[in-house]
Coordinates of C-alpha atoms in Angstrom, one line a residue:
X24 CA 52.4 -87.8 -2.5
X25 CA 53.3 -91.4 -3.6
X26 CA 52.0 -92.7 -7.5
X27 CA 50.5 -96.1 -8.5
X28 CA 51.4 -97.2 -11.5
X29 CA 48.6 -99.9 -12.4
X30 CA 47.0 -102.5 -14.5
X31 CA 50.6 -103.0 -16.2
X32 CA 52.9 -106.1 -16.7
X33 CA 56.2 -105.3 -14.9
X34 CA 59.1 -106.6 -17.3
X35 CA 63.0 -106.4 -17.0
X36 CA 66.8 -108.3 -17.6
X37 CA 66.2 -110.3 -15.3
X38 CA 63.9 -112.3 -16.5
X39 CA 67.2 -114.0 -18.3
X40 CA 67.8 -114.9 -14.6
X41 CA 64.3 -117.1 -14.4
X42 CA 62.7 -113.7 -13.0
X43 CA 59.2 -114.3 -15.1
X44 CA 57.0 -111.0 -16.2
X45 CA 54.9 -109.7 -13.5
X46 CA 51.6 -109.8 -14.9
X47 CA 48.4 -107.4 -12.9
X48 CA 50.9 -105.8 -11.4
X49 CA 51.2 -102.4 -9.7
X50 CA 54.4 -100.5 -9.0
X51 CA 54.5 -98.1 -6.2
X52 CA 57.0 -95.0 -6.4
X53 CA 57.4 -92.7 -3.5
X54 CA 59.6 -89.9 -4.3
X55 CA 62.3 -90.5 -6.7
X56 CA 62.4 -94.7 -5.5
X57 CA 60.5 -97.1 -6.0
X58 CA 58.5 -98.3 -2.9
X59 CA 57.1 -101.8 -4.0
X60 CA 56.5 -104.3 -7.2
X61 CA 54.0 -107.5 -6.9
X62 CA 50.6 -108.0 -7.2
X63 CA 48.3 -104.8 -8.1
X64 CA 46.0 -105.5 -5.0
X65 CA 48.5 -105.8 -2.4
X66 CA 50.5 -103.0 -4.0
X67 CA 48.0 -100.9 -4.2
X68 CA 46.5 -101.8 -0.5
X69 CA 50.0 -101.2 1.0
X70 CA 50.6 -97.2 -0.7
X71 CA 46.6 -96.4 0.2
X72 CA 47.5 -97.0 3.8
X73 CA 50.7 -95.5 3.8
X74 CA 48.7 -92.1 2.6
X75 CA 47.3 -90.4 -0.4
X76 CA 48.4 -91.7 -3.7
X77 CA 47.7 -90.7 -7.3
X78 CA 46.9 -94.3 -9.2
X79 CA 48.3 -93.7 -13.0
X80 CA 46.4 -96.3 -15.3
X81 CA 48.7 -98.0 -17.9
X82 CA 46.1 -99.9 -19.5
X83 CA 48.1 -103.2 -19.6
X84 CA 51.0 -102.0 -20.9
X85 CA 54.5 -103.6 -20.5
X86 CA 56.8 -102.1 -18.1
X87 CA 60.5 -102.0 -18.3
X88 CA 63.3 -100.1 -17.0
X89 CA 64.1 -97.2 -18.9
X90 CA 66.8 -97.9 -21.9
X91 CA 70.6 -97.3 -21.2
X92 CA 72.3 -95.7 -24.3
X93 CA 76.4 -96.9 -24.3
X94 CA 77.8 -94.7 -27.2
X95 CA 76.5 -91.2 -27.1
X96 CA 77.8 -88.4 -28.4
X97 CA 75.8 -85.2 -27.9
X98 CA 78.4 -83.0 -29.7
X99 CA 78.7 -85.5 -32.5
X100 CA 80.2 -83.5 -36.0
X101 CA 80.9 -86.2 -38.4
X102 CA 82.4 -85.0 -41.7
X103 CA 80.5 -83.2 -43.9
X104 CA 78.1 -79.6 -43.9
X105 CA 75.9 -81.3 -40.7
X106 CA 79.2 -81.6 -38.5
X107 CA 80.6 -78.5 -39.8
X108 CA 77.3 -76.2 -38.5
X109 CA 78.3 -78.1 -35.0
X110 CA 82.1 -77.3 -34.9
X111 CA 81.0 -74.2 -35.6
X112 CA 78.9 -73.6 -32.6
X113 CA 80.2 -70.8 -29.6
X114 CA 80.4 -72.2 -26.3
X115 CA 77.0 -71.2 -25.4
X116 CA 75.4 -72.3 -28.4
X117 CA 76.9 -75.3 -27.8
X118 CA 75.7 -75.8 -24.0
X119 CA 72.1 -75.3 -25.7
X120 CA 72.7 -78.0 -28.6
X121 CA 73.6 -80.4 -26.3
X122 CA 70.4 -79.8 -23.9
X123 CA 68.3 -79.9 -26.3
X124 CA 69.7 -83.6 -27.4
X125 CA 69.8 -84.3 -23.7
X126 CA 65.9 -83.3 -23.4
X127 CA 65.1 -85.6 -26.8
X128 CA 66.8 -88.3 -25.6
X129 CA 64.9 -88.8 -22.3
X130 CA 61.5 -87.9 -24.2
X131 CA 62.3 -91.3 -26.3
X132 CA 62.6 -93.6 -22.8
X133 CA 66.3 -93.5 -22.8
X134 CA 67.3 -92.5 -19.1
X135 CA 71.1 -93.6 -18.6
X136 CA 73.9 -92.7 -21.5
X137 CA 77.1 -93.3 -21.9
X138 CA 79.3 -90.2 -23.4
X139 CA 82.0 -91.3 -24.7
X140 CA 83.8 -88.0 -25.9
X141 CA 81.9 -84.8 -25.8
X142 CA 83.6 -81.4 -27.1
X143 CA 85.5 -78.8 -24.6
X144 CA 83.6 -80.6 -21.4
X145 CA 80.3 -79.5 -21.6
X146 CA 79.4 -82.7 -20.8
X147 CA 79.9 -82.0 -17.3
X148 CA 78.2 -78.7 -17.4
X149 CA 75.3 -80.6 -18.9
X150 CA 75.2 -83.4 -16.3
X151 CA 75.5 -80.9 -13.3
X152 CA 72.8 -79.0 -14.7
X153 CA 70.5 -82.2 -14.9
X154 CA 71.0 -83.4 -12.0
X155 CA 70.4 -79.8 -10.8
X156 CA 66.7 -80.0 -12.4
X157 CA 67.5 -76.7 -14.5
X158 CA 67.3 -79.2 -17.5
X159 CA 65.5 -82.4 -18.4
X160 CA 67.8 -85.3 -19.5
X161 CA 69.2 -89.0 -19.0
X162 CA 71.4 -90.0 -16.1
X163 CA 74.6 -88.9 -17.9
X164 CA 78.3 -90.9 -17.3
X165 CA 80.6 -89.3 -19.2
X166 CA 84.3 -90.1 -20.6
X167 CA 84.8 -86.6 -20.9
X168 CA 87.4 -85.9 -24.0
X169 CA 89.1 -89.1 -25.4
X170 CA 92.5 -89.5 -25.8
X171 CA 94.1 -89.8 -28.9
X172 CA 97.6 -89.4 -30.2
X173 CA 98.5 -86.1 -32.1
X174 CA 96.9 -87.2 -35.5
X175 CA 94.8 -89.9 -34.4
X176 CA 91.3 -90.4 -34.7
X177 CA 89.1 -87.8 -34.2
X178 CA 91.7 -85.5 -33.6
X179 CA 90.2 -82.5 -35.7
X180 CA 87.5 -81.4 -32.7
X181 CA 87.4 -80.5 -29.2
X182 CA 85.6 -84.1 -27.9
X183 CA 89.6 -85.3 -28.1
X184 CA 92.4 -84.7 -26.3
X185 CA 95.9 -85.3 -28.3
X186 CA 98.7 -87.5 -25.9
X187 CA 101.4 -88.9 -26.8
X188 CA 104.1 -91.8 -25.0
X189 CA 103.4 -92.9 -21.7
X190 CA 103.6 -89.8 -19.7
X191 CA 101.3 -87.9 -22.0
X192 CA 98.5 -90.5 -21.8
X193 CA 99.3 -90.8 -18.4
X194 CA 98.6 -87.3 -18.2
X195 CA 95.8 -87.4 -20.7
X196 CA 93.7 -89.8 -18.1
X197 CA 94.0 -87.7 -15.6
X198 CA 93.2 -84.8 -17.2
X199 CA 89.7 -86.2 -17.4
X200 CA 89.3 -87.8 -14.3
X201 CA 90.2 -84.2 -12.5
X202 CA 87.5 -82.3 -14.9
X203 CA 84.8 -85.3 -13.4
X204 CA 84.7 -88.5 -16.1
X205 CA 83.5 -91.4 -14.8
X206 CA 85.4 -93.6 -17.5
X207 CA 87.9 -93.3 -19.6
X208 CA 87.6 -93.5 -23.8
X209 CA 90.9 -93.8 -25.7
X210 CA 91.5 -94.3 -29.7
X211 CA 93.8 -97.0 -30.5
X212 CA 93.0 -97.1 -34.0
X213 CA 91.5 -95.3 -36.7
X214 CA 88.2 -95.8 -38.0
X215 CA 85.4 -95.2 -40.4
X216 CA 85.7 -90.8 -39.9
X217 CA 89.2 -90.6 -40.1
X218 CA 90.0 -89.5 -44.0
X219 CA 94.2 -90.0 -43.6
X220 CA 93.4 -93.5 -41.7
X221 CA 92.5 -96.4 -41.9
X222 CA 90.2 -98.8 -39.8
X223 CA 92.6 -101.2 -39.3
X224 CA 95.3 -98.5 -38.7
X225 CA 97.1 -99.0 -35.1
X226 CA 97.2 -95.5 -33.4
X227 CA 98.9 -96.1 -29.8
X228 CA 102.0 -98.8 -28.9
X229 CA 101.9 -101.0 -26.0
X230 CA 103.6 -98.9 -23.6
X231 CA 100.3 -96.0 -24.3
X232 CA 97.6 -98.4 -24.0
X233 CA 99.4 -99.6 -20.4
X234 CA 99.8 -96.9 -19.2
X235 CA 95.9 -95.4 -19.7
X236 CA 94.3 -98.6 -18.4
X237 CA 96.7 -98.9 -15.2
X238 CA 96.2 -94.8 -14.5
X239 CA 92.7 -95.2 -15.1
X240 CA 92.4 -98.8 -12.9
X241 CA 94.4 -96.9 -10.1
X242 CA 91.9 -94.4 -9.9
X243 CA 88.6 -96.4 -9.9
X244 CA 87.7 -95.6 -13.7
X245 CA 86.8 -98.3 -16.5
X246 CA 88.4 -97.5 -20.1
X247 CA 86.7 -98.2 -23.3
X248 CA 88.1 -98.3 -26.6
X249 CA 87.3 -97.2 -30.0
X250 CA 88.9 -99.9 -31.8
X251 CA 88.6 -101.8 -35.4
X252 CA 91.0 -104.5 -35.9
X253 CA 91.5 -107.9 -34.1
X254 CA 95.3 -107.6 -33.2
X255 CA 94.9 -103.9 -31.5
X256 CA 91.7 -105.8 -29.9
X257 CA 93.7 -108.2 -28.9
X258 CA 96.7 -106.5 -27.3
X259 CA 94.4 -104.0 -25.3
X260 CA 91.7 -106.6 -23.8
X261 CA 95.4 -108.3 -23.2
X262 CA 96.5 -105.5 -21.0
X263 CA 92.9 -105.0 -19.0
X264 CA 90.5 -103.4 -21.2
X265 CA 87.3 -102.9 -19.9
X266 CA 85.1 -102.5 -23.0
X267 CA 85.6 -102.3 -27.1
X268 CA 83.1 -99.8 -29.3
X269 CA 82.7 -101.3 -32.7
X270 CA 85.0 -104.2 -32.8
X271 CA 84.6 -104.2 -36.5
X272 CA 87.7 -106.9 -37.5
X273 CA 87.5 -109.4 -35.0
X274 CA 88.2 -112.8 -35.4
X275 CA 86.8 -115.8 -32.9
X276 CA 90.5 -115.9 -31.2
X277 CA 90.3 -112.0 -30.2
X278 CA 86.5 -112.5 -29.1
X279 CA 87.1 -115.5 -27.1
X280 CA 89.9 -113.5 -25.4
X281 CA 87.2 -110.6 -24.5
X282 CA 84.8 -113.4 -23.3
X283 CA 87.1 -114.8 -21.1
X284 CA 88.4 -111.2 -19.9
X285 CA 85.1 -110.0 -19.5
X286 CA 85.8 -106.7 -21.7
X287 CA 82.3 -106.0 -23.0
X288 CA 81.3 -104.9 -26.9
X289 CA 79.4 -102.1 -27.8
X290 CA 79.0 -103.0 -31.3
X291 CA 77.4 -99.9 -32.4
X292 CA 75.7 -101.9 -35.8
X293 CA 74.1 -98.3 -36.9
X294 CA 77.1 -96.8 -38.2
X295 CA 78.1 -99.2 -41.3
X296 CA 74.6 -99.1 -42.3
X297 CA 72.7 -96.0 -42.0
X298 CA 73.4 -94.2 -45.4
X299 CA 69.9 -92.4 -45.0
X300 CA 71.7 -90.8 -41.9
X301 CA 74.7 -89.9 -43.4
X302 CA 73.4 -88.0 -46.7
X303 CA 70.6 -86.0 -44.2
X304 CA 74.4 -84.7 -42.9
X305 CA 76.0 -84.1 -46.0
X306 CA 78.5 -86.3 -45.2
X307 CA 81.3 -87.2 -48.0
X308 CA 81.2 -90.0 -50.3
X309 CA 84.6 -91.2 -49.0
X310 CA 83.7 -91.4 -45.5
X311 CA 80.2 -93.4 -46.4
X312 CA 82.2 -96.3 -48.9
X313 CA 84.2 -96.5 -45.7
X314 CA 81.9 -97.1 -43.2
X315 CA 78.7 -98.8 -45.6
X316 CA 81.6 -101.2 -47.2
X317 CA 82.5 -102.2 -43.5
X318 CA 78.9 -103.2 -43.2
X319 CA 78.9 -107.3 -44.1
X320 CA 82.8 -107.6 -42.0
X321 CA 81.1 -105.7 -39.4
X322 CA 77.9 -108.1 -39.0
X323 CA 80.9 -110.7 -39.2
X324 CA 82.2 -109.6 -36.4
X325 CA 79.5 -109.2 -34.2
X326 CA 78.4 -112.8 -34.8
X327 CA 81.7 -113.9 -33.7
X328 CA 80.8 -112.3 -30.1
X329 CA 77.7 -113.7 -29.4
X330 CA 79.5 -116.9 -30.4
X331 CA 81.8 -116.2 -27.8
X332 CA 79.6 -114.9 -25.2
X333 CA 80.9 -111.7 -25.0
X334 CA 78.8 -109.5 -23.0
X335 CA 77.1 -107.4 -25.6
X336 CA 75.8 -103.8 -24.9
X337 CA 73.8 -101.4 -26.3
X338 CA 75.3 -98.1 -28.0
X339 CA 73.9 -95.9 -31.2
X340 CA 76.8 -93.8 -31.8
X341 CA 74.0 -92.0 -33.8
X342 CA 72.6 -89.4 -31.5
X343 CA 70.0 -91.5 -29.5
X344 CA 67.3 -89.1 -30.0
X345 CA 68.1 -89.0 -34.1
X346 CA 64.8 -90.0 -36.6
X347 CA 66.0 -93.0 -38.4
X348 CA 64.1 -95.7 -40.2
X349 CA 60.8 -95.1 -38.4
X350 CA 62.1 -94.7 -35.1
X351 CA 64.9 -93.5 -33.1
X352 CA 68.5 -94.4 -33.3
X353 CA 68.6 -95.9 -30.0
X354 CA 65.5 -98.6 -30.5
X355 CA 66.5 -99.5 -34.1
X356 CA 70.0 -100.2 -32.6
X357 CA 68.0 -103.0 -30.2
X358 CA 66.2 -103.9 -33.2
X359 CA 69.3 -104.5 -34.5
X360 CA 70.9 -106.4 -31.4
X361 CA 67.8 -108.5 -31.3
X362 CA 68.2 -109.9 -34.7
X363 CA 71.0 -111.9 -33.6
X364 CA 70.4 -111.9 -29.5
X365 CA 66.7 -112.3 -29.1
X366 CA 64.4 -110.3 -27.6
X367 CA 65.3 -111.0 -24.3
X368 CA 68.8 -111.0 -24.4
X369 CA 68.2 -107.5 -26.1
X370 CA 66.6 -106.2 -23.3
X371 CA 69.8 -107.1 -21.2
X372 CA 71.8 -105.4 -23.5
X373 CA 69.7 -102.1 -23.3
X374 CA 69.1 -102.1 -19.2
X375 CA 70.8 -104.3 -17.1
X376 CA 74.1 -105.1 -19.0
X377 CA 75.2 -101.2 -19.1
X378 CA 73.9 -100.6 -16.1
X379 CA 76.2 -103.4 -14.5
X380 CA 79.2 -102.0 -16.4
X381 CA 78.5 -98.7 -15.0
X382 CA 78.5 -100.0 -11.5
X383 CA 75.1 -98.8 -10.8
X384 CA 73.1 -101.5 -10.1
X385 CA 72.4 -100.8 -6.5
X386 CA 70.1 -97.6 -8.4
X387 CA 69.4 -99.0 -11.6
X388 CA 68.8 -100.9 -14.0
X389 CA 66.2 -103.4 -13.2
X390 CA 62.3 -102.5 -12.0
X391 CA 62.7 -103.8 -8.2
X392 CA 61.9 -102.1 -4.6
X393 CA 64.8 -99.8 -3.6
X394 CA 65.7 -98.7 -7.2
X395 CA 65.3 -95.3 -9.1
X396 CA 61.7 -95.2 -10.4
X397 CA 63.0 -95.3 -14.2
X398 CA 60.6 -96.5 -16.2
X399 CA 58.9 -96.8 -19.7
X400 CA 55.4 -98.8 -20.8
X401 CA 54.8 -99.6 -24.3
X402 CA 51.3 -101.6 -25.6
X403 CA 53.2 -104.3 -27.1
X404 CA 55.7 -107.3 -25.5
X405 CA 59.0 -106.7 -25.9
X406 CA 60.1 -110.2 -25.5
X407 CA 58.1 -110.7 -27.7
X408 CA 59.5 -108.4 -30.6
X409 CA 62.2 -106.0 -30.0
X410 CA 60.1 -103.6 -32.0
X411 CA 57.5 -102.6 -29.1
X412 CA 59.8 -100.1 -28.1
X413 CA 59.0 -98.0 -31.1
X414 CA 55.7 -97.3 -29.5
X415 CA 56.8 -96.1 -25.8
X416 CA 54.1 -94.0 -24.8
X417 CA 55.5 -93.3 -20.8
X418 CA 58.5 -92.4 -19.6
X419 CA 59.3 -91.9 -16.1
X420 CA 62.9 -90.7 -14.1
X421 CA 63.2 -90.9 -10.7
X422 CA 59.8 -90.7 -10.4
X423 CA 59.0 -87.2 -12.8
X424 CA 56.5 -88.3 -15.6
X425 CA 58.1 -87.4 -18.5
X426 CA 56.2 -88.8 -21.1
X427 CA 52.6 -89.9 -20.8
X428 CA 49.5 -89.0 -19.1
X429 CA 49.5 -87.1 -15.9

């Protein structure tokens, strides 16, 4: 039996493209696709003839695609007594953590992550089971472990996997592409969870960061860097990278590079300035001068990429799901994105931006006829205020009501 979704205003990125809201509109899914978007009466005349159809009432809310997430970790262990309980976890108790931040996630309206380094691969346990149906969670793409050099960042869990010289990342990338990633992550330099680093400190030489981007290129994969300063920046985008997380050091030459590249920022503005977040984890005062002391650089930097026109994307780093600041991690990041973007641009940067860097498009990432039926309504406009999508009241993937009235 096909649904109605009715008396709603159909919103998405492309309204940046001169695509303006659809206002009475109904949306028409049949099975996991959706069948039709346009006028409520025509809409709804077209799915009563083709057969019974349950009509779900959204009382004039807005209607958007569902929220992509572009730095998620659902095996994050930061520093501290918080990451320590999750290092700590068996294999199966790990499996079970993760499902359950998997589960959260989708429950907020975010339906498409990002992983970008997940501990011992049960990231790919998790997204086969989703996409079984044995568990409820977001469309998962996953990096599978990042690569790192022996000592680099991260390098004290199982979501890395130490390389070293060309061979070894050579190796190191496919390693991950054979277990099932989708992209590759790689650290080329420390960062703000690294006690015996620095953020600026260069982790990988030339001839390392070469060889993962043309191993990963040769086999059909993207590769995104956690990355800090401007001149590591530099060199990578330089070489073909795909996409920076963080980008906390830039400077406009290194931005104007990524712009004319096309790599992409994830900026990920949560982490240098969520000390709330970091005490409910215990973690230590060295680690949050770090990363809270990065804060004003940080904002710096980001500036200089809109500047730029960079493509910007959304990514928490902060478990997506996670309670902060009277919401969830993922909205207050577009809150945050919006601040500088707009409300519209922000919107891009939550759906259709990641969703174009994921090569998914042709499925996702806009509310159009053909496309997964991935959806969430709110009361309030979000191009209008950012903020509406505190209030999410229905969430739909590929055509399962998630959240909301039945």
């Amino acid at each position: 039996m096909s649904q109605l979704l009715a008396n709603c205003t159909v919103l998405d990125a492309r309204v940046l493209d001169g695509m303006p809201p659809q206002k009475d509109a109904g949306v028409w899914v049949t099975g996991d696709r959706i069948a039709a978007v346009g006028p409520y009466a025509s809409v709804a005349a077209a799915a009563r003839k083709a057969g019974p159809v349950v009509e779900r009432d959204l009382d004039g809310a807005f209607v958007t695609p569902g929220l992509a997430n572009m730095h998620t970790h659902f095996s994050l262990s930061l520093p501290g007594k918080g990451g320590d309980r999750v290092k700590e976890l068996g294999p199966h108790d790990l499996a079970l953590y993760m499902a359950d931040g998997a589960r959260r996630t989708l429950d907020c309206g975010v339906t498409t992550v990002r992983n970008v380094a997940e501990k011992d691969h049960a990231d790919f346990a998790l997204r086969r089971a989703i996409e079984a149906g044995r568990v409820p969670g977001p469309r998962m793409f996953t990096a599978g472990r990042a690569l790192v050099c022996t000592g680099g960042h991260g390098h004290e869990s199982g979501d890395t996997l130490e390389c070293d010289g060309p061979v070894g990342f050579r190796h190191g990338v496919r390693s991950q592409i054979k277990a099932g990633a989708d992209l590759i992550k790689v650290m080329i330099s420390g960062g703000i969870a690294g006690e015996h680093e620095g953020i600026a400190t260069p982790q990988l030489f030339a001839d390392e960061m070469a060889a993962v981007i043309e191993t990963a290129h040769a086999w059909g994969r993207k590769v995104t860097a956690h990355a800090g300063p401007a001149e590591v920046i530099g060199a990578a985008v330089a070489l073909g990278l795909d996409c920076v997380e963080h980008g906390y050091l830039l400077t406009p030459e290194v931005a104007r590079a990524m712009a004319a590249r096309g790599a992409a920022l994830v900026p990920t503005l949560l982490v240098t300035r969520c000390k709330e977040f970091f005490d409910e984890l215990g973690v230590p005062e060295w680690m949050q001068c770090r990363s809270l002391g990065a804060g004003p650089r940080h904002l710096e930097s980001f500036a200089m990429a809109v500047e730029a026109g960079v493509e910007i994307l959304l990514g928490s780093d902060m478990p997506p799901f996670w309670s902060f600041e009277g919401t969830n991690a993922t909205v207050r990041e577009l809150e945050n994105l919006a601040s500088a973007l707009g409300p519209a641009r922000a919107l891009h940067a939550a759906t259709r931006g990641p969703i174009d860097w994921l090569g998914a498009s042709a499925d996702l990432g806009t509310v159009e006829e053909g496309k997964y039926a991935d959806l969430i309504a709110m009361d309030g406009d979000p191009l209008d205020d950012a903020s509406a999508f505190r209030d999410v009241r229905f969430v739909m993937k590929g055509g399962s009501v998630v959240r909301g009235s039945e």
